[in-house]
Structures are given as C-alpha cells and as structure tokens.
C-alpha cells in the first residue's frame, strides 16, 4: 500500500512510519496540515493516517478540505482527543475510522487493512441501485433519474446501507456500527439528525417517503420505489 502519515510529533511519526514500513508498503510523511492537503490533492495514496492536532491546519480541516476537493482516499484519524463529540466530529468530517492515542501498532495496522478492504471495490460492483436512485460507490455520488444529488459523506453511507438492505429493517445499532464504526451507544441523536437531512434531500429530489421508520426496530428503504 501507499500510505501517507500526517504527524507533527517527530518521535510519534518515526514510530508510525517504522511500524508501517515493512517492505511491502510505501510510506510518506508530512508534518503540517497544509503539506498534507497539498499531497492529498496532488498524489494518490491507498490510505492516510491523519493526526488531528497538527500545525497550520488541524486534521479535521484537512479532512474536510480533501473531501471537498474530491479526494476519496480512506483516512484514519489518530488523536489524543477521544471524547464522543471529538469522534463524531472527525467521522462527520469524512474520516473512515478513528483511533485514540496511545495505541498499539498492531491495532493501527489492522484498522488500516480493514478500511482499505471496505473500500476495495472493483468497477464491476461500483454501483448499487434502488428504484430511481443510483449510488456510485467509488465517486460517492447519488444520482436520481441521472441528476446528481449532493450528500455529505455520512448521509451517503446511511443511504448506501439502506439501499444494500432495501426492503429489510436496518436497526439503529447496525447503522451506528456500519456508518460511524460505533460499537457502543453514543447517547446522541446522530442517526436521527442525519436521517432527517437525508430524507429532506431525497424529498427535494423527488423521492419522498422512501425511508420508512419502523417504530422500535429501525429504518427500512421501501423496495417498491418505482424504477
């Protein structure tokens, strides 16, 4: 894999680079947010390890800037900030995973492999469709009747999970795990707020009432949405 490590602490950076550089990976390192955004928009990487607290531009801003520029490279945010709010902010900005310091190198490597596998899509399975909605998984685009409908990264992942399970109930805990990688109850309305925004955007695009709330069970994408 070609990996970009964004870390300003020299000791931590050396530890990460040494752990990842096993002879099979190509590891590049930058120490500031501006350098990171520049590399991400110029070069192609398979995965990024992004420290949150870096000089010049913090990790969340780098992440948001890269996603806004169309960079879809999977990113793991690495930080000492481990509160639920911090995790939610990082994941909402477009991170694929979140790991707090201190950490074990074996866990970092395992998580990087996992997010790369999740993104390991071939062109043959690059789209999923339900009715008039077509999701392009590599471009992270939703099109309805061919028209592009802009979605935030987590809104796209929510819809992707529902489309993949069209006609079946998807519980709130399943969405928390699949979309946010939360294996715990965050005690927030994060699913509900994102679901509300997603429904609004689908409605404005002409697909109303596509997502059904099943009281006490979860959500279900109506499978009878006309094609």
PDB file of C-alpha atoms in Angstrom:
ATOM      1  CA  UNK A   1       0.000   0.000   0.000  1.00  0.00           C
ATOM      2  CA  UNK A   2       0.998   3.600  -0.492  1.00  0.00           C
ATOM      3  CA  UNK A   3       0.408   5.330   2.850  1.00  0.00           C
ATOM      4  CA  UNK A   4       0.565   8.988   3.863  1.00  0.00           C
ATOM      5  CA  UNK A   5       1.324   9.639   7.540  1.00  0.00           C
ATOM      6  CA  UNK A   6       0.423  13.131   8.791  1.00  0.00           C
ATOM      7  CA  UNK A   7       2.014  13.639  12.219  1.00  0.00           C
ATOM      8  CA  UNK A   8       3.890  16.637  13.650  1.00  0.00           C
ATOM      9  CA  UNK A   9       5.463  14.863  16.612  1.00  0.00           C
ATOM     10  CA  UNK A  10       8.816  13.578  15.373  1.00  0.00           C
ATOM     11  CA  UNK A  11       9.001  10.655  17.799  1.00  0.00           C
ATOM     12  CA  UNK A  12       5.439   9.531  17.086  1.00  0.00           C
ATOM     13  CA  UNK A  13       5.943   9.948  13.345  1.00  0.00           C
ATOM     14  CA  UNK A  14       9.102   7.835  13.396  1.00  0.00           C
ATOM     15  CA  UNK A  15       7.295   5.129  15.372  1.00  0.00           C
ATOM     16  CA  UNK A  16       4.370   5.019  12.930  1.00  0.00           C
ATOM     17  CA  UNK A  17       6.489   5.124   9.789  1.00  0.00           C
ATOM     18  CA  UNK A  18       8.776   2.402  11.130  1.00  0.00           C
ATOM     19  CA  UNK A  19       5.791   0.228  12.032  1.00  0.00           C
ATOM     20  CA  UNK A  20       4.123   0.606   8.656  1.00  0.00           C
ATOM     21  CA  UNK A  21       7.255   0.384   6.519  1.00  0.00           C
ATOM     22  CA  UNK A  22       7.502  -3.396   6.425  1.00  0.00           C
ATOM     23  CA  UNK A  23       8.984  -3.620   2.958  1.00  0.00           C
ATOM     24  CA  UNK A  24       5.617  -4.014   1.249  1.00  0.00           C
ATOM     25  CA  UNK A  25       4.267  -0.524   1.947  1.00  0.00           C
ATOM     26  CA  UNK A  26       5.435   2.804   0.598  1.00  0.00           C
ATOM     27  CA  UNK A  27       5.169   5.319   3.444  1.00  0.00           C
ATOM     28  CA  UNK A  28       5.328   9.091   3.005  1.00  0.00           C
ATOM     29  CA  UNK A  29       5.337  11.542   5.902  1.00  0.00           C
ATOM     30  CA  UNK A  30       4.378  15.208   6.283  1.00  0.00           C
ATOM     31  CA  UNK A  31       4.144  17.248   9.480  1.00  0.00           C
ATOM     32  CA  UNK A  32       1.692  20.097   8.803  1.00  0.00           C
ATOM     33  CA  UNK A  33      -1.885  20.444   7.659  1.00  0.00           C
ATOM     34  CA  UNK A  34      -1.027  22.496   4.609  1.00  0.00           C
ATOM     35  CA  UNK A  35       1.554  19.929   3.478  1.00  0.00           C
ATOM     36  CA  UNK A  36      -0.998  17.177   3.977  1.00  0.00           C
ATOM     37  CA  UNK A  37      -3.694  18.863   1.907  1.00  0.00           C
ATOM     38  CA  UNK A  38      -1.169  19.621  -0.811  1.00  0.00           C
ATOM     39  CA  UNK A  39      -0.015  15.985  -1.013  1.00  0.00           C
ATOM     40  CA  UNK A  40      -3.556  14.646  -0.916  1.00  0.00           C
ATOM     41  CA  UNK A  41      -4.677  16.790  -3.823  1.00  0.00           C
ATOM     42  CA  UNK A  42      -1.538  16.057  -5.889  1.00  0.00           C
ATOM     43  CA  UNK A  43      -0.721  12.410  -5.205  1.00  0.00           C
ATOM     44  CA  UNK A  44      -2.669   9.176  -4.989  1.00  0.00           C
ATOM     45  CA  UNK A  45      -2.499   7.175  -1.756  1.00  0.00           C
ATOM     46  CA  UNK A  46      -4.227   3.980  -0.704  1.00  0.00           C
ATOM     47  CA  UNK A  47      -4.814   5.146   2.862  1.00  0.00           C
ATOM     48  CA  UNK A  48      -3.930   8.054   5.180  1.00  0.00           C
ATOM     49  CA  UNK A  49      -3.064   8.172   8.888  1.00  0.00           C
ATOM     50  CA  UNK A  50      -4.059  11.686   9.927  1.00  0.00           C
ATOM     51  CA  UNK A  51      -3.161  13.240  13.265  1.00  0.00           C
ATOM     52  CA  UNK A  52      -5.854  15.618  14.411  1.00  0.00           C
ATOM     53  CA  UNK A  53      -3.760  18.224  16.212  1.00  0.00           C
ATOM     54  CA  UNK A  54      -1.214  19.414  13.668  1.00  0.00           C
ATOM     55  CA  UNK A  55       0.177  22.891  12.979  1.00  0.00           C
ATOM     56  CA  UNK A  56      -1.066  25.171  10.239  1.00  0.00           C
ATOM     57  CA  UNK A  57      -4.390  23.441   9.651  1.00  0.00           C
ATOM     58  CA  UNK A  58      -5.922  20.915  12.047  1.00  0.00           C
ATOM     59  CA  UNK A  59      -6.742  17.386  10.937  1.00  0.00           C
ATOM     60  CA  UNK A  60     -10.490  17.947  10.715  1.00  0.00           C
ATOM     61  CA  UNK A  61      -9.937  20.910   8.373  1.00  0.00           C
ATOM     62  CA  UNK A  62      -7.525  18.861   6.258  1.00  0.00           C
ATOM     63  CA  UNK A  63     -10.068  16.085   6.039  1.00  0.00           C
ATOM     64  CA  UNK A  64     -12.919  18.399   5.128  1.00  0.00           C
ATOM     65  CA  UNK A  65     -10.769  20.223   2.578  1.00  0.00           C
ATOM     66  CA  UNK A  66      -9.650  16.987   0.957  1.00  0.00           C
ATOM     67  CA  UNK A  67     -13.194  15.644   0.714  1.00  0.00           C
ATOM     68  CA  UNK A  68     -14.409  18.962  -0.718  1.00  0.00           C
ATOM     69  CA  UNK A  69     -11.670  18.684  -3.344  1.00  0.00           C
ATOM     70  CA  UNK A  70     -12.941  15.239  -4.332  1.00  0.00           C
ATOM     71  CA  UNK A  71     -10.270  13.187  -2.556  1.00  0.00           C
ATOM     72  CA  UNK A  72     -11.870   9.849  -1.655  1.00  0.00           C
ATOM     73  CA  UNK A  73      -8.780   8.182  -0.160  1.00  0.00           C
ATOM     74  CA  UNK A  74      -9.753   6.344   3.050  1.00  0.00           C
ATOM     75  CA  UNK A  75      -8.422   8.087   6.155  1.00  0.00           C
ATOM     76  CA  UNK A  76      -7.923   7.034   9.742  1.00  0.00           C
ATOM     77  CA  UNK A  77      -7.841   9.899  12.226  1.00  0.00           C
ATOM     78  CA  UNK A  78      -5.312   9.438  15.009  1.00  0.00           C
ATOM     79  CA  UNK A  79      -5.563  11.679  18.046  1.00  0.00           C
ATOM     80  CA  UNK A  80      -5.376  12.108  21.791  1.00  0.00           C
ATOM     81  CA  UNK A  81      -8.888  13.599  21.710  1.00  0.00           C
ATOM     82  CA  UNK A  82     -11.136  10.652  22.436  1.00  0.00           C
ATOM     83  CA  UNK A  83     -14.465  12.040  23.607  1.00  0.00           C
ATOM     84  CA  UNK A  84     -17.641  11.031  21.817  1.00  0.00           C
ATOM     85  CA  UNK A  85     -18.016  14.577  20.486  1.00  0.00           C
ATOM     86  CA  UNK A  86     -14.478  14.510  19.108  1.00  0.00           C
ATOM     87  CA  UNK A  87     -15.092  11.156  17.411  1.00  0.00           C
ATOM     88  CA  UNK A  88     -18.371  12.308  15.940  1.00  0.00           C
ATOM     89  CA  UNK A  89     -16.795  15.478  14.594  1.00  0.00           C
ATOM     90  CA  UNK A  90     -13.960  13.550  12.969  1.00  0.00           C
ATOM     91  CA  UNK A  91     -16.219  10.937  11.424  1.00  0.00           C
ATOM     92  CA  UNK A  92     -18.690  13.563  10.256  1.00  0.00           C
ATOM     93  CA  UNK A  93     -15.846  15.368   8.511  1.00  0.00           C
ATOM     94  CA  UNK A  94     -15.277  12.229   6.427  1.00  0.00           C
ATOM     95  CA  UNK A  95     -12.882  10.018   8.392  1.00  0.00           C
ATOM     96  CA  UNK A  96     -13.281   6.291   7.790  1.00  0.00           C
ATOM     97  CA  UNK A  97     -12.071   5.329  11.251  1.00  0.00           C
ATOM     98  CA  UNK A  98     -10.876   6.947  14.459  1.00  0.00           C
ATOM     99  CA  UNK A  99      -8.145   5.699  16.803  1.00  0.00           C
ATOM    100  CA  UNK A 100      -7.097   7.373  20.032  1.00  0.00           C
ATOM    101  CA  UNK A 101      -3.588   7.649  21.462  1.00  0.00           C
ATOM    102  CA  UNK A 102      -1.927   5.729  22.977  1.00  0.00           C
ATOM    103  CA  UNK A 103      -2.456   2.870  20.590  1.00  0.00           C
ATOM    104  CA  UNK A 104      -0.903  -0.459  19.672  1.00  0.00           C
ATOM    105  CA  UNK A 105       0.781  -0.628  16.276  1.00  0.00           C
ATOM    106  CA  UNK A 106      -0.911  -3.963  15.603  1.00  0.00           C
ATOM    107  CA  UNK A 107      -4.332  -2.328  16.044  1.00  0.00           C
ATOM    108  CA  UNK A 108      -3.422   0.590  13.777  1.00  0.00           C
ATOM    109  CA  UNK A 109      -2.308  -1.823  11.045  1.00  0.00           C
ATOM    110  CA  UNK A 110      -5.430  -3.966  11.462  1.00  0.00           C
ATOM    111  CA  UNK A 111      -7.694  -0.921  11.218  1.00  0.00           C
ATOM    112  CA  UNK A 112      -5.903   0.346   8.099  1.00  0.00           C
ATOM    113  CA  UNK A 113      -6.304  -3.034   6.441  1.00  0.00           C
ATOM    114  CA  UNK A 114      -9.992  -3.083   7.397  1.00  0.00           C
ATOM    115  CA  UNK A 115     -10.831   0.319   5.917  1.00  0.00           C
ATOM    116  CA  UNK A 116      -8.893  -0.471   2.741  1.00  0.00           C
ATOM    117  CA  UNK A 117     -10.803  -3.750   2.419  1.00  0.00           C
ATOM    118  CA  UNK A 118     -14.071  -1.872   2.882  1.00  0.00           C
ATOM    119  CA  UNK A 119     -13.086   0.444   0.036  1.00  0.00           C
ATOM    120  CA  UNK A 120     -11.664  -2.405  -2.056  1.00  0.00           C
ATOM    121  CA  UNK A 121     -14.269  -2.171  -4.753  1.00  0.00           C
ATOM    122  CA  UNK A 122     -13.899  -3.313  -8.314  1.00  0.00           C
ATOM    123  CA  UNK A 123     -15.556  -1.435 -11.173  1.00  0.00           C
ATOM    124  CA  UNK A 124     -17.927  -4.391 -11.513  1.00  0.00           C
ATOM    125  CA  UNK A 125     -19.515  -3.616  -8.142  1.00  0.00           C
ATOM    126  CA  UNK A 126     -19.082   0.148  -8.192  1.00  0.00           C
ATOM    127  CA  UNK A 127     -22.791   0.959  -8.136  1.00  0.00           C
ATOM    128  CA  UNK A 128     -25.868  -0.070  -6.196  1.00  0.00           C
ATOM    129  CA  UNK A 129     -29.381   0.890  -7.196  1.00  0.00           C
ATOM    130  CA  UNK A 130     -32.851   1.042  -5.743  1.00  0.00           C
ATOM    131  CA  UNK A 131     -35.662   2.343  -7.872  1.00  0.00           C
ATOM    132  CA  UNK A 132     -34.701   5.719  -9.303  1.00  0.00           C
ATOM    133  CA  UNK A 133     -31.673   6.069  -7.022  1.00  0.00           C
ATOM    134  CA  UNK A 134     -28.215   5.076  -8.276  1.00  0.00           C
ATOM    135  CA  UNK A 135     -25.251   5.224  -5.880  1.00  0.00           C
ATOM    136  CA  UNK A 136     -21.767   5.292  -7.398  1.00  0.00           C
ATOM    137  CA  UNK A 137     -19.613   3.866  -4.611  1.00  0.00           C
ATOM    138  CA  UNK A 138     -16.237   4.951  -5.950  1.00  0.00           C
ATOM    139  CA  UNK A 139     -17.270   8.512  -6.736  1.00  0.00           C
ATOM    140  CA  UNK A 140     -19.508   8.635  -3.621  1.00  0.00           C
ATOM    141  CA  UNK A 141     -22.279  10.091  -5.763  1.00  0.00           C
ATOM    142  CA  UNK A 142     -26.042   9.752  -5.625  1.00  0.00           C
ATOM    143  CA  UNK A 143     -27.967  10.253  -8.832  1.00  0.00           C
ATOM    144  CA  UNK A 144     -31.740  10.259  -9.104  1.00  0.00           C
ATOM    145  CA  UNK A 145     -33.046   9.944 -12.645  1.00  0.00           C
ATOM    146  CA  UNK A 146     -29.486  10.795 -13.693  1.00  0.00           C
ATOM    147  CA  UNK A 147     -29.347  14.062 -11.735  1.00  0.00           C
ATOM    148  CA  UNK A 148     -26.621  14.476  -9.104  1.00  0.00           C
ATOM    149  CA  UNK A 149     -27.914  14.892  -5.531  1.00  0.00           C
ATOM    150  CA  UNK A 150     -25.163  16.260  -3.229  1.00  0.00           C
ATOM    151  CA  UNK A 151     -24.838  14.329   0.038  1.00  0.00           C
ATOM    152  CA  UNK A 152     -22.482  14.638   2.975  1.00  0.00           C
ATOM    153  CA  UNK A 153     -20.214  11.579   3.497  1.00  0.00           C
ATOM    154  CA  UNK A 154     -22.253  10.121   6.376  1.00  0.00           C
ATOM    155  CA  UNK A 155     -25.540  10.739   4.586  1.00  0.00           C
ATOM    156  CA  UNK A 156     -24.172   8.805   1.624  1.00  0.00           C
ATOM    157  CA  UNK A 157     -23.102   5.912   3.854  1.00  0.00           C
ATOM    158  CA  UNK A 158     -26.505   5.858   5.552  1.00  0.00           C
ATOM    159  CA  UNK A 159     -28.254   5.632   2.222  1.00  0.00           C
ATOM    160  CA  UNK A 160     -25.795   3.016   0.983  1.00  0.00           C
ATOM    161  CA  UNK A 161     -26.609   0.775   3.951  1.00  0.00           C
ATOM    162  CA  UNK A 162     -30.333   1.197   3.376  1.00  0.00           C
ATOM    163  CA  UNK A 163     -30.059   0.523  -0.358  1.00  0.00           C
ATOM    164  CA  UNK A 164     -27.965  -2.590   0.254  1.00  0.00           C
ATOM    165  CA  UNK A 165     -30.735  -3.799   2.576  1.00  0.00           C
ATOM    166  CA  UNK A 166     -33.716  -2.460   0.611  1.00  0.00           C
ATOM    167  CA  UNK A 167     -36.967  -3.889   1.908  1.00  0.00           C
ATOM    168  CA  UNK A 168     -35.372  -5.067   5.157  1.00  0.00           C
ATOM    169  CA  UNK A 169     -35.261  -3.354   8.549  1.00  0.00           C
ATOM    170  CA  UNK A 170     -31.884  -1.866   9.487  1.00  0.00           C
ATOM    171  CA  UNK A 171     -31.618  -1.163  13.197  1.00  0.00           C
ATOM    172  CA  UNK A 172     -30.121   1.958  14.722  1.00  0.00           C
ATOM    173  CA  UNK A 173     -27.255  -0.059  16.233  1.00  0.00           C
ATOM    174  CA  UNK A 174     -26.486  -1.595  12.839  1.00  0.00           C
ATOM    175  CA  UNK A 175     -26.264   1.888  11.318  1.00  0.00           C
ATOM    176  CA  UNK A 176     -24.069   3.167  14.159  1.00  0.00           C
ATOM    177  CA  UNK A 177     -21.642   0.317  13.583  1.00  0.00           C
ATOM    178  CA  UNK A 178     -21.663   0.350   9.780  1.00  0.00           C
ATOM    179  CA  UNK A 179     -21.632   4.114   9.207  1.00  0.00           C
ATOM    180  CA  UNK A 180     -19.805   5.513  12.246  1.00  0.00           C
ATOM    181  CA  UNK A 181     -17.928   2.382  13.391  1.00  0.00           C
ATOM    182  CA  UNK A 182     -19.507   2.871  16.811  1.00  0.00           C
ATOM    183  CA  UNK A 183     -19.746  -0.353  18.773  1.00  0.00           C
ATOM    184  CA  UNK A 184     -21.441   1.438  21.638  1.00  0.00           C
ATOM    185  CA  UNK A 185     -24.472   3.657  22.186  1.00  0.00           C
ATOM    186  CA  UNK A 186     -23.232   7.273  21.892  1.00  0.00           C
ATOM    187  CA  UNK A 187     -26.305   8.691  23.652  1.00  0.00           C
ATOM    188  CA  UNK A 188     -26.821  11.252  20.901  1.00  0.00           C
ATOM    189  CA  UNK A 189     -29.363  11.722  18.122  1.00  0.00           C
ATOM    190  CA  UNK A 190     -26.663  11.408  15.484  1.00  0.00           C
ATOM    191  CA  UNK A 191     -28.578   8.804  13.441  1.00  0.00           C
ATOM    192  CA  UNK A 192     -31.859  10.692  13.639  1.00  0.00           C
ATOM    193  CA  UNK A 193     -30.348  14.037  12.640  1.00  0.00           C
ATOM    194  CA  UNK A 194     -28.500  12.586   9.654  1.00  0.00           C
ATOM    195  CA  UNK A 195     -31.568  10.577   8.639  1.00  0.00           C
ATOM    196  CA  UNK A 196     -33.685  13.732   8.747  1.00  0.00           C
ATOM    197  CA  UNK A 197     -31.303  15.613   6.482  1.00  0.00           C
ATOM    198  CA  UNK A 198     -31.100  12.646   4.112  1.00  0.00           C
ATOM    199  CA  UNK A 199     -34.880  12.427   3.871  1.00  0.00           C
ATOM    200  CA  UNK A 200     -35.113  16.144   3.167  1.00  0.00           C
ATOM    201  CA  UNK A 201     -32.589  15.913   0.338  1.00  0.00           C
ATOM    202  CA  UNK A 202     -34.306  12.878  -1.175  1.00  0.00           C
ATOM    203  CA  UNK A 203     -37.658  14.640  -0.955  1.00  0.00           C
ATOM    204  CA  UNK A 204     -36.350  17.750  -2.673  1.00  0.00           C
ATOM    205  CA  UNK A 205     -35.005  15.481  -5.422  1.00  0.00           C
ATOM    206  CA  UNK A 206     -38.450  13.952  -5.928  1.00  0.00           C
ATOM    207  CA  UNK A 207     -38.097  10.738  -3.922  1.00  0.00           C
ATOM    208  CA  UNK A 208     -40.446  11.252  -0.988  1.00  0.00           C
ATOM    209  CA  UNK A 209     -41.245   8.763   1.785  1.00  0.00           C
ATOM    210  CA  UNK A 210     -38.609   6.350   0.512  1.00  0.00           C
ATOM    211  CA  UNK A 211     -37.247   5.742   4.028  1.00  0.00           C
ATOM    212  CA  UNK A 212     -39.723   4.264   6.462  1.00  0.00           C
ATOM    213  CA  UNK A 213     -39.318   4.424  10.249  1.00  0.00           C
ATOM    214  CA  UNK A 214     -40.285   1.109  11.819  1.00  0.00           C
ATOM    215  CA  UNK A 215     -41.141   2.014  15.405  1.00  0.00           C
ATOM    216  CA  UNK A 216     -38.924   0.277  17.933  1.00  0.00           C
ATOM    217  CA  UNK A 217     -36.984  -1.577  15.226  1.00  0.00           C
ATOM    218  CA  UNK A 218     -35.162   0.806  12.897  1.00  0.00           C
ATOM    219  CA  UNK A 219     -35.441   2.015   9.332  1.00  0.00           C
ATOM    220  CA  UNK A 220     -36.386   0.409   6.045  1.00  0.00           C
ATOM    221  CA  UNK A 221     -35.953   1.559   2.477  1.00  0.00           C
ATOM    222  CA  UNK A 222     -39.146   0.836   0.612  1.00  0.00           C
ATOM    223  CA  UNK A 223     -38.369  -1.761  -2.026  1.00  0.00           C
ATOM    224  CA  UNK A 224     -41.444  -0.806  -4.027  1.00  0.00           C
ATOM    225  CA  UNK A 225     -39.939   2.548  -5.089  1.00  0.00           C
ATOM    226  CA  UNK A 226     -40.685   2.603  -8.834  1.00  0.00           C
ATOM    227  CA  UNK A 227     -37.744   2.204 -11.159  1.00  0.00           C
TER     228      UNK A 227
END
